[in-house]
Amino acid sequence: MIRRVTAFAAGVLATYTLAAIASTQMILGEVAALGLPVSFGNRTAATLHDLAGMAMSYLPLIGASLLIAFPLTALILRYVGLPRTLGYALAGGAALWALHLIMIAAFGLHPVPATRTALGLALQAAAGLVGGYVFARIASGASRKTAQ
């Protein structure tokens, strides 16, 4: 049980970190495309600011979406012959993709501006994919087995 809770927390944090970084960099890419200078220092400062600033709103939404996706995936994997790691990775990606589509439908706008483009939405889903992978690896104890 403790391993699953740890795996869930690690999956959520991995997803959040990658999603926030991707969002920040997408927005800064748009700023740079307008011809404004964006230095490495600006990118670093903006990324750290967004990691802290989005934690109160975006992190709980990611946690909630993965809290729905992972138990549902566990149920599905009982009946579908899919590798666990692949199943959870796909679930994480689908959860983030669905989260953004639901927020867009519910609010009529993009709460995470980077999702205005297909690439931005794909990067958010990719963050969920990585988070699902992290969850599966830790929950199965694979990281501990390879360390021995």
PDB file of C-alpha atoms in Angstrom, residues 15 62 64-77 82-99 124-133 135-136:
ATOM      1  CA  THR A  15       3.446  14.762 -14.532  1.00  0.00           C
ATOM      2  CA  ILE A  62      -3.533  16.565 -12.246  1.00  0.00           C
ATOM      3  CA  ALA A  64      -7.521  14.211  -9.388  1.00  0.00           C
ATOM      4  CA  SER A  65      -7.319  13.152 -13.024  1.00  0.00           C
ATOM      5  CA  LEU A  66      -4.680  10.508 -12.285  1.00  0.00           C
ATOM      6  CA  LEU A  67      -6.626   9.373  -9.214  1.00  0.00           C
ATOM      7  CA  ILE A  68      -9.469   8.515 -11.573  1.00  0.00           C
ATOM      8  CA  ALA A  69      -7.289   7.107 -14.359  1.00  0.00           C
ATOM      9  CA  PHE A  70      -5.029   4.743 -12.433  1.00  0.00           C
ATOM     10  CA  PRO A  71      -7.649   2.692 -10.535  1.00  0.00           C
ATOM     11  CA  LEU A  72      -9.721   2.478 -13.716  1.00  0.00           C
ATOM     12  CA  THR A  73      -6.633   1.260 -15.538  1.00  0.00           C
ATOM     13  CA  ALA A  74      -5.999  -1.370 -12.849  1.00  0.00           C
ATOM     14  CA  LEU A  75      -9.506  -2.692 -13.464  1.00  0.00           C
ATOM     15  CA  ILE A  76      -9.087  -2.686 -17.242  1.00  0.00           C
ATOM     16  CA  LEU A  77      -5.705  -4.402 -17.053  1.00  0.00           C
ATOM     17  CA  LEU A  82      -1.595  -5.176 -22.052  1.00  0.00           C
ATOM     18  CA  PRO A  83       1.711  -4.719 -20.210  1.00  0.00           C
ATOM     19  CA  ARG A  84       1.142  -2.806 -16.966  1.00  0.00           C
ATOM     20  CA  THR A  85       3.729  -0.140 -17.716  1.00  0.00           C
ATOM     21  CA  LEU A  86       2.224   0.572 -21.114  1.00  0.00           C
ATOM     22  CA  GLY A  87      -1.304   0.580 -19.694  1.00  0.00           C
ATOM     23  CA  TYR A  88      -0.506   3.099 -16.972  1.00  0.00           C
ATOM     24  CA  ALA A  89       1.524   5.278 -19.336  1.00  0.00           C
ATOM     25  CA  LEU A  90      -1.390   5.396 -21.772  1.00  0.00           C
ATOM     26  CA  ALA A  91      -3.768   6.103 -18.893  1.00  0.00           C
ATOM     27  CA  GLY A  92      -1.652   9.024 -17.700  1.00  0.00           C
ATOM     28  CA  GLY A  93      -1.525  10.496 -21.188  1.00  0.00           C
ATOM     29  CA  ALA A  94      -5.247  10.040 -21.704  1.00  0.00           C
ATOM     30  CA  ALA A  95      -6.003  11.549 -18.291  1.00  0.00           C
ATOM     31  CA  LEU A  96      -4.113  14.746 -19.066  1.00  0.00           C
ATOM     32  CA  TRP A  97      -5.564  14.975 -22.539  1.00  0.00           C
ATOM     33  CA  ALA A  98      -9.093  14.523 -21.140  1.00  0.00           C
ATOM     34  CA  LEU A  99      -8.435  16.974 -18.299  1.00  0.00           C
ATOM     35  CA  GLN A 124       0.627  17.982 -21.709  1.00  0.00           C
ATOM     36  CA  ALA A 125      -0.529  14.466 -22.612  1.00  0.00           C
ATOM     37  CA  ALA A 126       3.124  13.385 -22.926  1.00  0.00           C
ATOM     38  CA  ALA A 127       3.709  14.645 -19.381  1.00  0.00           C
ATOM     39  CA  GLY A 128       0.854  12.402 -18.261  1.00  0.00           C
ATOM     40  CA  LEU A 129       2.356   9.524 -20.207  1.00  0.00           C
ATOM     41  CA  VAL A 130       5.630   9.921 -18.318  1.00  0.00           C
ATOM     42  CA  GLY A 131       3.774  10.205 -15.018  1.00  0.00           C
ATOM     43  CA  GLY A 132       1.919   6.974 -15.743  1.00  0.00           C
ATOM     44  CA  TYR A 133       5.204   5.282 -16.587  1.00  0.00           C
ATOM     45  CA  PHE A 135       3.743   5.260 -11.383  1.00  0.00           C
ATOM     46  CA  ALA A 136       3.859   1.814 -12.987  1.00  0.00           C
TER      47      ALA A 136
END
